[in-house]
JSON list of C-alpha atoms in Angstrom, two decimals:
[
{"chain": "O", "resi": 9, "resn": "UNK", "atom": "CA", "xyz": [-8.37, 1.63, 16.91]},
{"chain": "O", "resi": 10, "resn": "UNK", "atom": "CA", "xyz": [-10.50, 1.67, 13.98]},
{"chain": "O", "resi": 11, "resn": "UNK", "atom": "CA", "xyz": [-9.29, -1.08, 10.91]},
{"chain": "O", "resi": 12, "resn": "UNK", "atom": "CA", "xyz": [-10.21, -2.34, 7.51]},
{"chain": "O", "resi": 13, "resn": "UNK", "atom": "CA", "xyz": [-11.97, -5.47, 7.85]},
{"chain": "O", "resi": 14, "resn": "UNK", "atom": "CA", "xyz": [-11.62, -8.11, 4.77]},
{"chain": "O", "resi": 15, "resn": "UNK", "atom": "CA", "xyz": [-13.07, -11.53, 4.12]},
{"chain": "O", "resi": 16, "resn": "UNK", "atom": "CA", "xyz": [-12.06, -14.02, 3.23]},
{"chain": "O", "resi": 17, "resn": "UNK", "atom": "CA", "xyz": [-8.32, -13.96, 4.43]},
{"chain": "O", "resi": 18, "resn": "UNK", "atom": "CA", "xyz": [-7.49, -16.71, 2.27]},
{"chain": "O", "resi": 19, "resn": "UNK", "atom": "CA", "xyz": [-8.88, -18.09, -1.07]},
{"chain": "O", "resi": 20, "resn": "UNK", "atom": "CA", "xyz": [-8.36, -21.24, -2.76]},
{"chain": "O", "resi": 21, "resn": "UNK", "atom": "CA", "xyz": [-10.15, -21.43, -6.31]},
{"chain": "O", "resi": 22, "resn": "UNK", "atom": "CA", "xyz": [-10.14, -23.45, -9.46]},
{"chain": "O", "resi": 23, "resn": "UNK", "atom": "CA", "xyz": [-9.28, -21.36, -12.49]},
{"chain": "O", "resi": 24, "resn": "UNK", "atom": "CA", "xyz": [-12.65, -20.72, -14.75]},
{"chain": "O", "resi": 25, "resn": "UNK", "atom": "CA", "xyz": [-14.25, -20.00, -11.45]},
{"chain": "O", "resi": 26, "resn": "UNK", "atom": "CA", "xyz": [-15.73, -17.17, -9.91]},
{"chain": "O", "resi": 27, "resn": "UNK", "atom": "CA", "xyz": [-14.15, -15.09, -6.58]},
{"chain": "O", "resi": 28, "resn": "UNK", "atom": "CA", "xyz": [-15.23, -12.72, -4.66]},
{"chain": "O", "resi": 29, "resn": "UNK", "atom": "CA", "xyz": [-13.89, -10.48, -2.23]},
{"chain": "O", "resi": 30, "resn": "UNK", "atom": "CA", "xyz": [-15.30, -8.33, 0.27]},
{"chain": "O", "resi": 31, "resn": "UNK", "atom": "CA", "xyz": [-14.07, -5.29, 2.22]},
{"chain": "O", "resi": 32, "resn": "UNK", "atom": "CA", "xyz": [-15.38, -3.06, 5.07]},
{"chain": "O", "resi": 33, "resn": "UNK", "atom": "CA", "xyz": [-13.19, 0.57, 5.34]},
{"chain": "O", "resi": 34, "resn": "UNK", "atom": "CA", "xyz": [-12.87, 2.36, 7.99]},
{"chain": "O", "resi": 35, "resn": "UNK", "atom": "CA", "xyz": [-15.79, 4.06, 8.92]},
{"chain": "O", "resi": 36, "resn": "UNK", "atom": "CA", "xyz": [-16.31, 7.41, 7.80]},
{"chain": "O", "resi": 37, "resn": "UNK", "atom": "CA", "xyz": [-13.77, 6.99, 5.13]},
{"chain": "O", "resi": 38, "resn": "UNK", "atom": "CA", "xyz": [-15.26, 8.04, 1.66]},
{"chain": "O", "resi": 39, "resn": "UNK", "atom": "CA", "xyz": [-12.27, 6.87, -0.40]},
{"chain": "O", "resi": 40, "resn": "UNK", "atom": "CA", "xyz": [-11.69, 3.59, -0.83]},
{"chain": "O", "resi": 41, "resn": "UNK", "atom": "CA", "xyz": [-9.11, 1.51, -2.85]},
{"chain": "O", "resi": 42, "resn": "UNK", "atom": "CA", "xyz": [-8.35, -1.76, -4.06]},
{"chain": "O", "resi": 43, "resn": "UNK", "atom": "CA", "xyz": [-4.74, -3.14, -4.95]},
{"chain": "O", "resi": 44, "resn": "UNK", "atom": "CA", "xyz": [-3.66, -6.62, -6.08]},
{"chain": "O", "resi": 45, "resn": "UNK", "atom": "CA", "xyz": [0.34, -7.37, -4.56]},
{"chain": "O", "resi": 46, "resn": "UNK", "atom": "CA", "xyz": [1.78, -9.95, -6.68]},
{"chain": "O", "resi": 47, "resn": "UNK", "atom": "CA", "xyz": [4.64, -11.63, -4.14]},
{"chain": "O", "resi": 48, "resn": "UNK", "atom": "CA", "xyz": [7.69, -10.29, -3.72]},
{"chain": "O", "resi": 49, "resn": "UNK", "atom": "CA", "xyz": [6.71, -6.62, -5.18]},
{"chain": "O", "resi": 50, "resn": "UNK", "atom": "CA", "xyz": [4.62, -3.81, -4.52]},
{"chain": "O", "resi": 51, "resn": "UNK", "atom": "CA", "xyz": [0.98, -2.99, -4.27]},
{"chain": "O", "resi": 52, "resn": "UNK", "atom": "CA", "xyz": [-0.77, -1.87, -7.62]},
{"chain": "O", "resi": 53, "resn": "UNK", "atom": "CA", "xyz": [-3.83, 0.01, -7.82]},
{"chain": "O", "resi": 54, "resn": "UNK", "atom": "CA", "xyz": [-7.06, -1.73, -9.26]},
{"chain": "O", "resi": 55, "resn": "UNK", "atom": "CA", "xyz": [-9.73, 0.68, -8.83]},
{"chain": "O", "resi": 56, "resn": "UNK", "atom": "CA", "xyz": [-10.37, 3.45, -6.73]},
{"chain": "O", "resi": 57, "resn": "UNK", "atom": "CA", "xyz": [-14.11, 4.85, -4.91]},
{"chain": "O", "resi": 58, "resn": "UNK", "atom": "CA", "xyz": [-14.99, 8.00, -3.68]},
{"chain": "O", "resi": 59, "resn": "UNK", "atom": "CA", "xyz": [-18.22, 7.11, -2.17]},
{"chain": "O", "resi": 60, "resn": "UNK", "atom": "CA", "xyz": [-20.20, 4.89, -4.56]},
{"chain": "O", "resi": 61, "resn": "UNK", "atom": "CA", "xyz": [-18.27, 6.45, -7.39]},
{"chain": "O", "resi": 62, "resn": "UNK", "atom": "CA", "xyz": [-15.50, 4.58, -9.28]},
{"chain": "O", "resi": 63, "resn": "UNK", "atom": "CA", "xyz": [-12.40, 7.37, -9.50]},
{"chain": "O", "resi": 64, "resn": "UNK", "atom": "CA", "xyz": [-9.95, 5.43, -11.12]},
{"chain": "O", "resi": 65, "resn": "UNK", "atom": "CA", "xyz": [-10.38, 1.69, -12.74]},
{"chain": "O", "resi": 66, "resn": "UNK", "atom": "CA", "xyz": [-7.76, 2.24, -15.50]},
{"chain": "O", "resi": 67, "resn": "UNK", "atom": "CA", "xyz": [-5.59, -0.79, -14.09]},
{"chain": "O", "resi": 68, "resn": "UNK", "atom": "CA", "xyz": [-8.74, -3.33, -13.73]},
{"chain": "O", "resi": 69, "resn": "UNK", "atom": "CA", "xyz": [-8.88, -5.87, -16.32]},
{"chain": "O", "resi": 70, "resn": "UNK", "atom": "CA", "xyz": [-12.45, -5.18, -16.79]},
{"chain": "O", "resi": 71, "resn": "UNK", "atom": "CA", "xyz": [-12.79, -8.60, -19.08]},
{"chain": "O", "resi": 72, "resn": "UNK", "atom": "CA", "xyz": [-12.89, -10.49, -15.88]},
{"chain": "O", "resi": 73, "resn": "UNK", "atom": "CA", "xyz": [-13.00, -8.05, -12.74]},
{"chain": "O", "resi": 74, "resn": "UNK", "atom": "CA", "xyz": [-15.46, -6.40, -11.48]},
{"chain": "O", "resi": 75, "resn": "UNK", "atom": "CA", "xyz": [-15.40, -4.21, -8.68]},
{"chain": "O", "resi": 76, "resn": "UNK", "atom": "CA", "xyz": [-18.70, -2.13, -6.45]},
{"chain": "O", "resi": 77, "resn": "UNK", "atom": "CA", "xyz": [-19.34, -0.24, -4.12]},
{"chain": "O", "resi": 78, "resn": "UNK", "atom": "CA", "xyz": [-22.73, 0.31, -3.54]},
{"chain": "O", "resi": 79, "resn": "UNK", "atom": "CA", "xyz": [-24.06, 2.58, -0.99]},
{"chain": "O", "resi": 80, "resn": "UNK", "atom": "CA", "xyz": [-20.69, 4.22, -0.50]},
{"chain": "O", "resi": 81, "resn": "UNK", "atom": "CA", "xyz": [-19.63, 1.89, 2.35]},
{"chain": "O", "resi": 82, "resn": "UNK", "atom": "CA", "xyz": [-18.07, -1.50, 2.02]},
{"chain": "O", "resi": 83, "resn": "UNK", "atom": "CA", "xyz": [-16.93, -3.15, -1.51]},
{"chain": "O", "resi": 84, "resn": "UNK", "atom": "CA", "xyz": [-17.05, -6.06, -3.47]},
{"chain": "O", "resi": 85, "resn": "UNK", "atom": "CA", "xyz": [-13.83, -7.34, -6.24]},
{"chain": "O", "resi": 86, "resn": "UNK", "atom": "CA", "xyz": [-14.98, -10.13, -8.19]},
{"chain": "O", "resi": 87, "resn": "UNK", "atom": "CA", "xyz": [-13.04, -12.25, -10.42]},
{"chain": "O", "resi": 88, "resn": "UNK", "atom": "CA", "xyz": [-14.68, -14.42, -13.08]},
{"chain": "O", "resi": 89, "resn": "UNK", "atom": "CA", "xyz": [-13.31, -16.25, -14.64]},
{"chain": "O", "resi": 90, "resn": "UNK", "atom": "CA", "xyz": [-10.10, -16.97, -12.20]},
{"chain": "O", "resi": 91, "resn": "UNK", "atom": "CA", "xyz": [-6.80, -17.77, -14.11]},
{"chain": "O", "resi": 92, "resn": "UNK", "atom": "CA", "xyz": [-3.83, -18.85, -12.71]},
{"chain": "O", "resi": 93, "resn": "UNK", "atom": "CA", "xyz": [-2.07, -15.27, -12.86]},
{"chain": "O", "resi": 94, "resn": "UNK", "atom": "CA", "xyz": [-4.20, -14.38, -10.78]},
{"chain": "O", "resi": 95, "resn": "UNK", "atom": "CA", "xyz": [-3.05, -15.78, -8.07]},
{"chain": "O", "resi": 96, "resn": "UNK", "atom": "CA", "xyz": [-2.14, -12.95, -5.26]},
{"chain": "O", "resi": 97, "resn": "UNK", "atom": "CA", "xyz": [-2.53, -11.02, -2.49]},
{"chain": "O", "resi": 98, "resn": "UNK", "atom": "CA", "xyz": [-5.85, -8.54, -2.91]},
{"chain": "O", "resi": 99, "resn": "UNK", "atom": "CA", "xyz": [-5.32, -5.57, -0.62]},
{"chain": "O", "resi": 100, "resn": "UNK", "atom": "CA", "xyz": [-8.05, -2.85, 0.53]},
{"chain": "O", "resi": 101, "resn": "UNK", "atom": "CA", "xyz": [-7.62, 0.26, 1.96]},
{"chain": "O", "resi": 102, "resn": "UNK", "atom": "CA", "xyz": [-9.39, 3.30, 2.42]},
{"chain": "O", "resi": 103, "resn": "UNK", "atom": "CA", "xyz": [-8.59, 7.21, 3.60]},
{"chain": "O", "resi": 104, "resn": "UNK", "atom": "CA", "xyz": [-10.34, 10.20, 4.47]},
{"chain": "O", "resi": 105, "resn": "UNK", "atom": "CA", "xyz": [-9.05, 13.78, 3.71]},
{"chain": "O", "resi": 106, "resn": "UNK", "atom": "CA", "xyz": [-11.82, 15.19, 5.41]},
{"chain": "O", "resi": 107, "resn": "UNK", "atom": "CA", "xyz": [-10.72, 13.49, 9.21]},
{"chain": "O", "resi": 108, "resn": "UNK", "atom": "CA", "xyz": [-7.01, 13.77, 7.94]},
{"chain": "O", "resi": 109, "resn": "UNK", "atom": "CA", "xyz": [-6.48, 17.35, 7.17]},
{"chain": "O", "resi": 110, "resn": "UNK", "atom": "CA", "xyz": [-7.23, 17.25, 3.57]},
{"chain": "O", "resi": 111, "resn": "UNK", "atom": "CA", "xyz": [-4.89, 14.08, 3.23]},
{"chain": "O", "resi": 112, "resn": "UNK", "atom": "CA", "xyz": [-5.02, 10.99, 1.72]},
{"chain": "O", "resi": 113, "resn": "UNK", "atom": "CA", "xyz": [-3.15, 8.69, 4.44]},
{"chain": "O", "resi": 114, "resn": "UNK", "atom": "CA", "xyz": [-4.29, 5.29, 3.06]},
{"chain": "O", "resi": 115, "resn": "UNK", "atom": "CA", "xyz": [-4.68, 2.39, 5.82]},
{"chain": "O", "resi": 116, "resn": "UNK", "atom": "CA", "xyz": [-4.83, -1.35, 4.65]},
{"chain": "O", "resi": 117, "resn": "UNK", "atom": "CA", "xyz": [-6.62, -3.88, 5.19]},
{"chain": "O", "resi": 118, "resn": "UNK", "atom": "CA", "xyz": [-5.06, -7.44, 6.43]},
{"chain": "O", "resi": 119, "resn": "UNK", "atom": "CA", "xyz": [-5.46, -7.95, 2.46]},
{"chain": "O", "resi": 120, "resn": "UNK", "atom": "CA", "xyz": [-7.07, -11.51, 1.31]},
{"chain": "O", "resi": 121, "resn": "UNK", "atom": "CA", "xyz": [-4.59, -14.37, -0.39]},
{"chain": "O", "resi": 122, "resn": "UNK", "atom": "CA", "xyz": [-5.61, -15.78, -3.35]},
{"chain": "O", "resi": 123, "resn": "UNK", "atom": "CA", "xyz": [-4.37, -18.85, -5.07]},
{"chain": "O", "resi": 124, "resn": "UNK", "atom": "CA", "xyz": [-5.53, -20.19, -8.03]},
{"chain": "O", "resi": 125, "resn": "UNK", "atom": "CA", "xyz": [-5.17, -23.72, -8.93]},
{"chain": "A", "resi": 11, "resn": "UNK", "atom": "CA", "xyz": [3.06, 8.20, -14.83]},
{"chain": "A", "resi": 12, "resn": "UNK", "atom": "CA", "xyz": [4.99, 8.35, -12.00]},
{"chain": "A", "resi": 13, "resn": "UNK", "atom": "CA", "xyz": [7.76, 5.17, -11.76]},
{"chain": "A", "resi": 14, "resn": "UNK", "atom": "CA", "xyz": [9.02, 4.67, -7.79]},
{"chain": "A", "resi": 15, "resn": "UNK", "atom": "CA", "xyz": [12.45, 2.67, -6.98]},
{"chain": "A", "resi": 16, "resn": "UNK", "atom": "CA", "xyz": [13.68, 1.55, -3.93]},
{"chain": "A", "resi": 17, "resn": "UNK", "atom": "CA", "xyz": [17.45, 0.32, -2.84]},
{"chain": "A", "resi": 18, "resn": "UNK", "atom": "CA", "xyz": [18.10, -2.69, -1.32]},
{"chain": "A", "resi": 19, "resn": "UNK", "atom": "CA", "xyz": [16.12, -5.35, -2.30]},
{"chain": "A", "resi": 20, "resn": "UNK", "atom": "CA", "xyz": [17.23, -6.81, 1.19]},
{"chain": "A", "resi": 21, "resn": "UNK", "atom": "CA", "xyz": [19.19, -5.79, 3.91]},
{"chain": "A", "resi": 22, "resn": "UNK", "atom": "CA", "xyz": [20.73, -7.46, 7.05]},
{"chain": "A", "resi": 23, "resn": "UNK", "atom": "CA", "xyz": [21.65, -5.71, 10.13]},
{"chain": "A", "resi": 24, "resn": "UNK", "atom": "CA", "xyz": [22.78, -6.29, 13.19]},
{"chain": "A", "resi": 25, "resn": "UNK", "atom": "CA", "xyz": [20.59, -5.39, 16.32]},
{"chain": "A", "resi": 26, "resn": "UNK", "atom": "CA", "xyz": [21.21, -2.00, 17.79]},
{"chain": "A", "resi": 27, "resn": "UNK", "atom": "CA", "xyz": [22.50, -0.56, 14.36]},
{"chain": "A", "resi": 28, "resn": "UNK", "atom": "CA", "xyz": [21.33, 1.65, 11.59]},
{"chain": "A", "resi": 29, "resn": "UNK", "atom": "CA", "xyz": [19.31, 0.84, 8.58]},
{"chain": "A", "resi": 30, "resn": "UNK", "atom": "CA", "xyz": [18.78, 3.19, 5.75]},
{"chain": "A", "resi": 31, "resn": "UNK", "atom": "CA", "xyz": [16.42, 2.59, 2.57]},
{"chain": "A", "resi": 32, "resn": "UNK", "atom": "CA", "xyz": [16.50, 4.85, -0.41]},
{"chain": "A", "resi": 33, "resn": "UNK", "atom": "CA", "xyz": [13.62, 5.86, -2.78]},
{"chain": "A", "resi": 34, "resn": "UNK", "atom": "CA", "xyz": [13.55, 7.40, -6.00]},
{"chain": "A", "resi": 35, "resn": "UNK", "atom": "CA", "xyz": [10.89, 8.92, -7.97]},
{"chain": "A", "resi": 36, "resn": "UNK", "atom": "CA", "xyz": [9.97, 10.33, -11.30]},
{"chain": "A", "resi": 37, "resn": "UNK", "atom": "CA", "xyz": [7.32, 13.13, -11.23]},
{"chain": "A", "resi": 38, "resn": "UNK", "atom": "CA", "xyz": [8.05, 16.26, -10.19]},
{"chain": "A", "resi": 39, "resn": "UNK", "atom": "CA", "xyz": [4.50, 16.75, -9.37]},
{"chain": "A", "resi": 40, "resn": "UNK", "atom": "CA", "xyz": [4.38, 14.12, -6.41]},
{"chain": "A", "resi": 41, "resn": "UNK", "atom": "CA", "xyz": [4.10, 15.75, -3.04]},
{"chain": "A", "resi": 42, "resn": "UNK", "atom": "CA", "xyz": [3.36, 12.87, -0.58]},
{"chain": "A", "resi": 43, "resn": "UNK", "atom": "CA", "xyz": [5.84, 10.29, 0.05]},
{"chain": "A", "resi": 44, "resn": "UNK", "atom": "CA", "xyz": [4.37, 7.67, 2.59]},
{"chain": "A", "resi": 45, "resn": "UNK", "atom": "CA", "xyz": [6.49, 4.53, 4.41]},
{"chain": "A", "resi": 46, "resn": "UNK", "atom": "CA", "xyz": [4.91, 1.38, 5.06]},
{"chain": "A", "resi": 47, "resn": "UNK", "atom": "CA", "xyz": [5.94, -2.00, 7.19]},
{"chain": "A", "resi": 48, "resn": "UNK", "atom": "CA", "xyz": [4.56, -4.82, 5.80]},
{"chain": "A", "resi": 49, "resn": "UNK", "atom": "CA", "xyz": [4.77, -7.99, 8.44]},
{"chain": "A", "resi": 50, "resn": "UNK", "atom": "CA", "xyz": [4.60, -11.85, 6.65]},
{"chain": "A", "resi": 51, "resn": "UNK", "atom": "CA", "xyz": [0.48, -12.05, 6.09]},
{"chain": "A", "resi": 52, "resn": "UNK", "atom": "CA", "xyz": [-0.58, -8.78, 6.55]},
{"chain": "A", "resi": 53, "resn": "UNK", "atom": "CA", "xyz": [-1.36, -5.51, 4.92]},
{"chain": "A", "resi": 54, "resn": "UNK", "atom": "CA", "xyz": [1.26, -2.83, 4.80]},
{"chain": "A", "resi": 55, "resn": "UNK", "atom": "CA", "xyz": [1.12, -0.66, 8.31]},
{"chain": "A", "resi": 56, "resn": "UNK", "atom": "CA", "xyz": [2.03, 2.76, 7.57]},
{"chain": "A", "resi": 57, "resn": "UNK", "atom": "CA", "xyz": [4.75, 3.89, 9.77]},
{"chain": "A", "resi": 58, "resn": "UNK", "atom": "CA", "xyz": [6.06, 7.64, 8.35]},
{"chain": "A", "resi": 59, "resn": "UNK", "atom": "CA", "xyz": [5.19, 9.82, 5.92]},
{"chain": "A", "resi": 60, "resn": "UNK", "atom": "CA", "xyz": [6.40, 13.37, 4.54]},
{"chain": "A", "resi": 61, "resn": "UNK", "atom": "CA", "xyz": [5.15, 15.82, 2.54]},
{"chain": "A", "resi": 62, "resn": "UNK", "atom": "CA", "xyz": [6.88, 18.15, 0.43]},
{"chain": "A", "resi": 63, "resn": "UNK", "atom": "CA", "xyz": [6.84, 20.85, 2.37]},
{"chain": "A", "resi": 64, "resn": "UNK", "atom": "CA", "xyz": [9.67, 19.76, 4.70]},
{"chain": "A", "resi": 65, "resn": "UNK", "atom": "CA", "xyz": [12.98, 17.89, 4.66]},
{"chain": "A", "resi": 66, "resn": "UNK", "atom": "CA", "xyz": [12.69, 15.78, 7.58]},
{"chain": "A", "resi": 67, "resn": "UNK", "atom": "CA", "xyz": [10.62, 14.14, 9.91]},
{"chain": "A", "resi": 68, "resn": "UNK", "atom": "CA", "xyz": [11.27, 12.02, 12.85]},
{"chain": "A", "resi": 69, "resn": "UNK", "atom": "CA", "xyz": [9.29, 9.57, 15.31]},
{"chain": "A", "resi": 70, "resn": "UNK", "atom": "CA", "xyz": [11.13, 8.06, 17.65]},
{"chain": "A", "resi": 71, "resn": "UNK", "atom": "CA", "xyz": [13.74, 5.89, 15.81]},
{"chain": "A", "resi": 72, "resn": "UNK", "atom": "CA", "xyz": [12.53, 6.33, 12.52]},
{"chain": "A", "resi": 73, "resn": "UNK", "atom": "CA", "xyz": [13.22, 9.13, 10.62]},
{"chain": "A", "resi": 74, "resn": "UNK", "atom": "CA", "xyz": [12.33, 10.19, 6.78]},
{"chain": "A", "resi": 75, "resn": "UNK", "atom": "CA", "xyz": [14.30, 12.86, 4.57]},
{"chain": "A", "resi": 76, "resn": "UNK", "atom": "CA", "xyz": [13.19, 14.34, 1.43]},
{"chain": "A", "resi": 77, "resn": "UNK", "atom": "CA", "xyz": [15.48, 16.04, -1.29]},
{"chain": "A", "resi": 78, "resn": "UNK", "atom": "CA", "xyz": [12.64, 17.27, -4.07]},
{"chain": "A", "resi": 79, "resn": "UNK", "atom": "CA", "xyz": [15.61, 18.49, -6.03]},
{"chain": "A", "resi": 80, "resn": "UNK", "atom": "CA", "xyz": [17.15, 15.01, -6.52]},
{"chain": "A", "resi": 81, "resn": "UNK", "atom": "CA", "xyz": [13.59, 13.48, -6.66]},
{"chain": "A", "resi": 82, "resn": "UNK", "atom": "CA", "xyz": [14.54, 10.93, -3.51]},
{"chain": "A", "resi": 83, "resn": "UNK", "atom": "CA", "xyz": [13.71, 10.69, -0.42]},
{"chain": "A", "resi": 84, "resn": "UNK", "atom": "CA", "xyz": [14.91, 7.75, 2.16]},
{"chain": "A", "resi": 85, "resn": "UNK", "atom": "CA", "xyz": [14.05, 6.17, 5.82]},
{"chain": "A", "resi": 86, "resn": "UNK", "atom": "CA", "xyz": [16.03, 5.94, 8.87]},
{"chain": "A", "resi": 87, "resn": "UNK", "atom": "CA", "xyz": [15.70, 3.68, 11.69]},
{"chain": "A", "resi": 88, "resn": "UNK", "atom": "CA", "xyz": [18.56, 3.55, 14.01]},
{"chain": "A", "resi": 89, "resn": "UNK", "atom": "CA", "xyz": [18.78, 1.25, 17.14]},
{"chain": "A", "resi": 90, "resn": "UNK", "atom": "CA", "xyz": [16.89, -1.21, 15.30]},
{"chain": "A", "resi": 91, "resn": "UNK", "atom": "CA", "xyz": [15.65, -4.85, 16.82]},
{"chain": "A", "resi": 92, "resn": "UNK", "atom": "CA", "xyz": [14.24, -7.89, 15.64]},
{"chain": "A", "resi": 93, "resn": "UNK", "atom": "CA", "xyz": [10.76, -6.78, 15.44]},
{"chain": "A", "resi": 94, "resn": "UNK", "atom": "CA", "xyz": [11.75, -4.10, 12.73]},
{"chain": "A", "resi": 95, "resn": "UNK", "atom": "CA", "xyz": [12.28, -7.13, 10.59]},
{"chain": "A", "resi": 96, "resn": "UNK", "atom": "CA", "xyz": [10.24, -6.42, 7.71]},
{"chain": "A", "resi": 97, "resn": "UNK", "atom": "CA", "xyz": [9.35, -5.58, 3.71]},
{"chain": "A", "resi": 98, "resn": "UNK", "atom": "CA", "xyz": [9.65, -1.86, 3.71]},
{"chain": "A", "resi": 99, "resn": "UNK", "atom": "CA", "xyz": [7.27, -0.14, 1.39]},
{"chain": "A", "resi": 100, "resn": "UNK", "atom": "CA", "xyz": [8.02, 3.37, 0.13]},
{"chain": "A", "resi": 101, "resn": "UNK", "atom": "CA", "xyz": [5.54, 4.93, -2.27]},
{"chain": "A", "resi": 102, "resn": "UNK", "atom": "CA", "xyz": [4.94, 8.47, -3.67]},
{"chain": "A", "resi": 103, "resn": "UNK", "atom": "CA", "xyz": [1.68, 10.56, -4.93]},
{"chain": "A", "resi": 104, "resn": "UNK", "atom": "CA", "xyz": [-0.06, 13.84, -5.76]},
{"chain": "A", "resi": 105, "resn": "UNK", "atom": "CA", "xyz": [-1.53, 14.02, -2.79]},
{"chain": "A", "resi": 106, "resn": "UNK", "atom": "CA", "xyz": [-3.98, 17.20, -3.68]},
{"chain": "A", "resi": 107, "resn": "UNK", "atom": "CA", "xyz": [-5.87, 15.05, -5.85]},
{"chain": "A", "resi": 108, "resn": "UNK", "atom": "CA", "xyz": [-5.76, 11.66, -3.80]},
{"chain": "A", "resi": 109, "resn": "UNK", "atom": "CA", "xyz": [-4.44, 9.77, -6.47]},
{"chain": "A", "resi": 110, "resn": "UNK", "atom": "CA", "xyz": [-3.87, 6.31, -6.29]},
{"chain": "A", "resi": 111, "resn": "UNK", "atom": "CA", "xyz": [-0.26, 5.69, -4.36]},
{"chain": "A", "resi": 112, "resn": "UNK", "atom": "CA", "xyz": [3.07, 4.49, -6.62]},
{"chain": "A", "resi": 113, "resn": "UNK", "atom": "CA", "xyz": [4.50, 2.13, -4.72]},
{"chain": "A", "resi": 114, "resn": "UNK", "atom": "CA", "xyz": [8.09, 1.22, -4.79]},
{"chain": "A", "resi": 115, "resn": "UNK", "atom": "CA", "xyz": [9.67, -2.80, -5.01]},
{"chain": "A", "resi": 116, "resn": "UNK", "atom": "CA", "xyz": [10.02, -3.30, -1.63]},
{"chain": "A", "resi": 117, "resn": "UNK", "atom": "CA", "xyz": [13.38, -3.68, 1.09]},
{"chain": "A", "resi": 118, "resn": "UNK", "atom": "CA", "xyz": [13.45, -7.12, 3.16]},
{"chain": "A", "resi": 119, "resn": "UNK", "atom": "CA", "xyz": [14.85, -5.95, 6.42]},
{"chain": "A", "resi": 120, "resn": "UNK", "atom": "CA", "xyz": [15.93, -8.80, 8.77]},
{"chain": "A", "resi": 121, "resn": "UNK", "atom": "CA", "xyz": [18.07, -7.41, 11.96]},
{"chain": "A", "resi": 122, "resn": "UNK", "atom": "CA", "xyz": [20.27, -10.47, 13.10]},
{"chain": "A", "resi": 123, "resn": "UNK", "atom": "CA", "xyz": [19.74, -10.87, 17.19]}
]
């Protein structure tokens, strides 16, 4: 069955420096999504692709994320500089209305932990 | 924007009984109401979903009911066992559009062996 690959699954940083974090959607999926899950509540939305196009970044805190997605495939979130809020689990997923109906179905990623120290 | 809630926070069953989680949302425009499992480390699995077209929907032992009148909509799972223990997910959308998912808080589900 096909999955979201991320790397890494787990971060350890220093705050001031730069992450970055990479994710591979399922293929043939033209949507794909980012979402930061603080522990202990639920996923929020970051930024949002259709293809290489950014759809929705009104939740990124553009001052020190930075999110792309090239050639319409896999993705890159960066974070510089890291601060201690930061400090989270960064979740990808991706969906496909076009093998799904015309739905959105979103599938995760296994979603990379982040800790800032 | 829409604003999702989700009752209980936690909740402890017994094996071979019933658990039922309860979602509320805001806009009336939302037409896709997903259910995800989310296991200690990993990304939320999606295990149900409805759309707005129906009332119900069941797989198995799960089962998901929508009342778009009362804006809420809630998940089922009866003869539960210890691998159902879980954070429960519920979020809603406009799913026309693909927009982004609302996610609700989240339900801790442990079922007691």
């Amino acid at each position: 069955e096909a999955e979201v690959a991320q790397s890494p699954r787990y971060k350890i940083t220093e705050k001031s420096q730069a992450v970055a974090f990479w994710c591979d959607p399922i293929s043939g999926h033209a949507t794909l999504y980012w979402y930061r899950q603080i522990l202990g509540q639920g996923p929020e939305l970051l930024v949002q692709f259709q293809d290489e196009s950014v759809v929705d970044d009104s939740q990124l805190p553009k001052d020190r994320f930075s999110a792309e997605r090239l050639k319409g495939v896999d993705s890159t979130l960066k974070i510089q500089p890291a601060e201690l809020g930061d400090s989270a689990m960064y979740l990808c997923a991706s969906s496909s209305p076009v093998l799904a109906g015309g739905h959105y179905e979103q599938y995760f990623g296994p979603g990379t932990r982040l800790t800032v120290t | 924007g829409e604003n999702v809630e989700q009752h209980p926070s936690t909740l402890s069953v017994q094996e071979g009984d019933s658990a039922v989680i309860k979602c509320t949302y805001s806009d009336s425009a939302s037409n896709y109401f997903p259910w995800y499992k989310q296991e200690l480390g990993k990304g939320p699995q999606l295990i149900i979903d409805i759309r707005s077209n129906v009332g119900e929907k069941k797989d198995q032992r799960i089962a998901v009911t929508l009342n778009k009148t009362a804006k809420h909509f809630s998940l089922h799972i009866t003869e539960t066992q210890p691998e159902d223990s879980a954070v429960y997910f519920c979020a809603a959308s406009e799913d026309n559009y693909g927009q982004n998912f609302v996610f609700g808080p989240g339900t801790r589900l442990s079922v007691l062996p």
